[in-house]
Short mmCIF file of C-alpha atoms in Angstrom, two decimals:
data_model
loop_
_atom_site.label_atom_id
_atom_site.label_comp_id
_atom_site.label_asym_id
_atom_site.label_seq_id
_atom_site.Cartn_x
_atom_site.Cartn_y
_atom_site.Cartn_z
CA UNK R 230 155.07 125.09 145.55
CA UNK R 231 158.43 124.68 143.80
CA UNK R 232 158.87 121.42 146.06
CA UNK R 233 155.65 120.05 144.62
CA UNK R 234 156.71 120.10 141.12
CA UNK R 235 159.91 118.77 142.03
CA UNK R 236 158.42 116.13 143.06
CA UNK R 237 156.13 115.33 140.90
CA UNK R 238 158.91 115.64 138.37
CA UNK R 239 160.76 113.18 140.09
CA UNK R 240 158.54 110.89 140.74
CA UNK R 241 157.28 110.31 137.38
CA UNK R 242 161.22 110.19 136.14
CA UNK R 243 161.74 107.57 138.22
CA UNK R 244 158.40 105.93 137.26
CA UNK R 245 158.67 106.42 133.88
CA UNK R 246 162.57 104.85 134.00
CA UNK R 247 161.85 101.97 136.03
CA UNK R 248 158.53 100.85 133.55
CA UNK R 249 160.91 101.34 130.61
CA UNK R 250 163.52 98.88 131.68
CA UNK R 251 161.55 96.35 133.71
CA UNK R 252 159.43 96.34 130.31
CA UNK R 253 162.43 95.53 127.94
CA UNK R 254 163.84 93.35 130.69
CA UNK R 255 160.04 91.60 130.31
CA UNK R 256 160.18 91.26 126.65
CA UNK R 257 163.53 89.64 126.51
CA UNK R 258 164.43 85.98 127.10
CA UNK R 259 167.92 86.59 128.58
CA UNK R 260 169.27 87.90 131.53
CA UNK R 261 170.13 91.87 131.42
CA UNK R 262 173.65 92.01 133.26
CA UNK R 263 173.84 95.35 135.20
CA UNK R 264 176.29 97.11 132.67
CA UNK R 265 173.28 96.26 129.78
CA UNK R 266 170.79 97.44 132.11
CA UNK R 267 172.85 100.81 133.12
CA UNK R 268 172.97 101.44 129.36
CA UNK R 269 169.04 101.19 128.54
CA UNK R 270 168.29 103.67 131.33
CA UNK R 271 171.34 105.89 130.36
CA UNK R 272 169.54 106.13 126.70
CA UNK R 273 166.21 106.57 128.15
CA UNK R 274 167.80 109.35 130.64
CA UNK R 275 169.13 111.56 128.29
CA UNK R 276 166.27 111.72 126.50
CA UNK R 277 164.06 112.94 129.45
CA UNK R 278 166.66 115.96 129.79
CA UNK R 279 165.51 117.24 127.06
CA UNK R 280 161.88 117.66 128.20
CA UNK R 281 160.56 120.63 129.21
CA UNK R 282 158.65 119.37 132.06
CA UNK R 283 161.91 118.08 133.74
CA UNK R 284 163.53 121.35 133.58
CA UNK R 285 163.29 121.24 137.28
CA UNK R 286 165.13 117.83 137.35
CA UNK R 287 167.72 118.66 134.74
CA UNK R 288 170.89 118.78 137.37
CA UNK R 289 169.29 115.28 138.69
CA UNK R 290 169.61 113.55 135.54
CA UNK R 291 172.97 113.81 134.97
CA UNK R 292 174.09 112.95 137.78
CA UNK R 293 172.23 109.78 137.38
CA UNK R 294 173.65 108.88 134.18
CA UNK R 295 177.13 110.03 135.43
CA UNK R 296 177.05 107.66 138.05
CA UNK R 297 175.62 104.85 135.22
CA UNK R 298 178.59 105.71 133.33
CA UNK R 299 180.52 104.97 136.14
CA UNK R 300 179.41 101.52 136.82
CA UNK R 301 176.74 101.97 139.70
CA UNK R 302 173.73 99.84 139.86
CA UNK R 303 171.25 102.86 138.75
CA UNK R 304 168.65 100.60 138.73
CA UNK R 305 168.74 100.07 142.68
CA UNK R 306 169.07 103.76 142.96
CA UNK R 307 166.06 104.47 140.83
CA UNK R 308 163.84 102.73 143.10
CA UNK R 309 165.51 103.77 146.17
CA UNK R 310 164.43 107.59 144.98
CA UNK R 311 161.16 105.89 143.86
CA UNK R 312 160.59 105.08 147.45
CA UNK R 313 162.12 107.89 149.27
CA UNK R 314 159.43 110.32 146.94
CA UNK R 315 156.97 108.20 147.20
CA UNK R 316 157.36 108.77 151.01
CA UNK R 317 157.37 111.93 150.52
CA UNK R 318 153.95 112.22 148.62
CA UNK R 319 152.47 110.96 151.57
CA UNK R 320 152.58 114.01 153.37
CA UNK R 321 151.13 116.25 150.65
CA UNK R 322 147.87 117.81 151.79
CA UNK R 323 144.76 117.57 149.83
CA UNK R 324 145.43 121.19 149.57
CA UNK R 325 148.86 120.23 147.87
CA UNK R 326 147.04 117.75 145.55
CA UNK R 327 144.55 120.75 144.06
CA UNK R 328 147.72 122.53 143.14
CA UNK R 329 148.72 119.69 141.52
CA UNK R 330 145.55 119.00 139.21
CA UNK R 331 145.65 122.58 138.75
CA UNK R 332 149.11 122.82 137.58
CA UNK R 333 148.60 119.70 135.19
CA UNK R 334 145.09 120.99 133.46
CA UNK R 335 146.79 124.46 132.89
CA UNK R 336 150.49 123.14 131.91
CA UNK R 337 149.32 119.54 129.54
CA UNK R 338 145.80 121.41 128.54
CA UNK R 339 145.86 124.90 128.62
CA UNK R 340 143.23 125.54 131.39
CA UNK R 341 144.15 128.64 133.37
CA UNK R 342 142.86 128.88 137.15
CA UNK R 343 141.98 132.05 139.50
CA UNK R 344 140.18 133.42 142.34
CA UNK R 345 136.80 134.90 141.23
CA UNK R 346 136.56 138.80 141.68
CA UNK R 347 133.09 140.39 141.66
CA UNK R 348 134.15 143.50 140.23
CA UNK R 349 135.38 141.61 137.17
CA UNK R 350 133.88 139.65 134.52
CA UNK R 351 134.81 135.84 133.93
CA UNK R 352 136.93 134.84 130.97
CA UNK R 353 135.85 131.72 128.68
CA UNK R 354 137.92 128.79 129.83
CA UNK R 355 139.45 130.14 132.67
CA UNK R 356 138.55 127.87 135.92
CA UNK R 357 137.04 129.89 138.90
CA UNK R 358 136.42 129.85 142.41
CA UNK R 359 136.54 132.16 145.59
CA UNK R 360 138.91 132.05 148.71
CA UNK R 361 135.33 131.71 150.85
CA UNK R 362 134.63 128.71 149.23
CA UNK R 363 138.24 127.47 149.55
CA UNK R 364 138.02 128.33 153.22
CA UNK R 365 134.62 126.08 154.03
CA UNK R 366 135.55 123.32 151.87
CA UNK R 367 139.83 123.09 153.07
CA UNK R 368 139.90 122.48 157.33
CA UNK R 369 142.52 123.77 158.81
CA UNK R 370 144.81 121.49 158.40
CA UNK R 371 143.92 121.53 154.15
CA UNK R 372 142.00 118.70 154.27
CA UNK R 373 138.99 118.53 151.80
CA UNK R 374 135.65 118.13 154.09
CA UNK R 375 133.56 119.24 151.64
CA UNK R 376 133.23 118.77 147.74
CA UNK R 377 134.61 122.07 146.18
CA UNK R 378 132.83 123.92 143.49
CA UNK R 379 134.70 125.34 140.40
CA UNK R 380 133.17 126.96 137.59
CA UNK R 381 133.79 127.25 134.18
CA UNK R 382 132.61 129.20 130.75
CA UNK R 383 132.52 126.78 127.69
CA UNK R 384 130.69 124.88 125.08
CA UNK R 385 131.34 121.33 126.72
CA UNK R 386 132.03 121.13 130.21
CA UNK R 387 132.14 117.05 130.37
CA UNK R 388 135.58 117.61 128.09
CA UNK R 389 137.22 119.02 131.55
CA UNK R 390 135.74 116.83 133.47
CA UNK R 391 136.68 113.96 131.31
CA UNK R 392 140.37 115.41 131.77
CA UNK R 393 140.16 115.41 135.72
CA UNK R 394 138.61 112.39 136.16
CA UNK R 395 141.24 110.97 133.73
CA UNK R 396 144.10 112.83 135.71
CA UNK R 397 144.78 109.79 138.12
CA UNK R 398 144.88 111.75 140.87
CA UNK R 399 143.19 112.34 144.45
CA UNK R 400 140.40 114.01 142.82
CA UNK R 401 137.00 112.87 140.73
CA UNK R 402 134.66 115.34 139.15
CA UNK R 403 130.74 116.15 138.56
CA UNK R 404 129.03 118.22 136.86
CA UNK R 405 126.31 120.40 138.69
CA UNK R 406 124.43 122.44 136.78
CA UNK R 407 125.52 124.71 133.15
CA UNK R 408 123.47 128.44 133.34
CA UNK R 409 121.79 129.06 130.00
CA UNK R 410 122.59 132.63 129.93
CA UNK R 411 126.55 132.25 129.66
CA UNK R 412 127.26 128.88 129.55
CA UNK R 413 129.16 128.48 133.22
CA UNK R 414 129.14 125.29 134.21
CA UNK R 415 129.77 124.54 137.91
CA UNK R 416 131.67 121.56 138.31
CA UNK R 417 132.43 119.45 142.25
CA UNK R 418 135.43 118.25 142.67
CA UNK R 419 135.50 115.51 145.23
CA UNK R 420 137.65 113.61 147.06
CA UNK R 421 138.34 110.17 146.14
CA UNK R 422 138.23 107.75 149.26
CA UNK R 423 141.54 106.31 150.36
CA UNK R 424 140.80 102.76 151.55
CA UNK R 425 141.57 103.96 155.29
CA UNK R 426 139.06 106.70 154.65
#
C-alpha cells in the first residue's frame, strides 16, 4: 500500500504546485519569465518538505528544486508528473480507493479502522466491518458491486459522514440506521458513478 500513498503524495504535490503558480501567474498583469516562475515553485517546494505528509516524497522534492536551481523548466515537469500519476490513478481499484478514504479519515481526523471480531467488544470511534462483508460487497477483481456497510460507536454519526462525503473521493456516504442501546451507527458507503458507469 506504500505505492498508494506515494501516490497520493505525489499527486497532490504536484497539484498543489501547479494551482499555486498558475494562481500568482493569474493575479499578475505581466508575463512570468521561466527563471521567475522556477523561483515561486522553488519557495513553495521547500516548504512542502517540511510536511509530514510528504515524508514519503521528501527525496522527490529536492530533486525538483535542484533541477529549478539549475535552470530547467520545472513547470513543464510538474505537469508531466501530473499526468504520468494521474495515469497511474487510473488503475487503482475501488479496493485501492477504500484504503485511501481510510487512510485519510484516520491520518487528517483521527478515525481508526478494523475488522470486527466477535469475541471482542467495539471501541467508541473506531470504524468496523468484517472480511465477509468485504468479500460480498468487493468482486474479484475489487470492484465495489454492492454498497458496503461500516459501523461506528458515537454521539453524531452525520459528523463522519459529513467528512466522507466531503473527502472528494470515489466514495459517498448514508446513514442507515443508529441502535439505541450503544449508539452504533451503520453507515453505506457507495460508489459514486463514473460517467462511463
Amino acid at each position: 500500500m506504500s505505492k498508494l500513498r506515494y501516490h497520493q503524495a505525489f499527486t497532490n504535490l504536484t497539484t498543489l504546485a501547479l494551482l499555486h503558480l498558475y494562481s500568482y501567474m493569474d493575479m499578475s498583469s505581466r508575463f512570468i519569465p521561466i527563471k521567475k516562475r522556477n523561483e515561486l515553485l522553488i519557495k513553495f517546494l521547500k516548504k512542502q518538505i517540511t510536511l509530514q505528509g510528504n515524508a514519503i516524497i521528501k527525496k522527490d522534492i529536492k530533486v525538483l528544486i535542484a533541477q529549478a536551481r539549475k535552470g530547467n523548466n520545472i513547470e513543464k515537469k510538474l505537469g508531466e508528473l501530473h499526468k504520468v500519476n494521474c495515469q497511474y490513478g487510473e488503475k487503482f481499484t475501488d479496493a485501492d480507493h477504500l484504503f485511501i478514504l481510510l487512510t485519510y479519515l484516520y491520518e487528517e481526523h483521527g478515525f481508526e479502522s478494523a475488522l470486527d471480531n466477535p469475541d471482542s467488544e467495539r471501541v467508541p470511534g473506531i470504524i468496523y466491518t468484517n472480511s465477509e462483508l468485504i468479500d460480498t460487497c468487493f468482486s474479484e477483481e475489487n470492484a465495489l458491486s454492492r454498497p458496503l456497510p461500516i459501523s461506528i460507536i458515537m454521539n453524531e454519526p452525520s459528523q463522519l459522514i459529513d467528512i466522507i462525503n466531503g473527502h472528494g473521493g470515489m466514495f459517498i456516504a448514508e446513514h442507515l440506521s443508529t441502535s439505541i442501546d450503544n449508539q452504533c451507527a451503520t453507515i453505506l458507503l457507495h460508489k459514486i458513478p463514473t460517467p462511463e458507469n
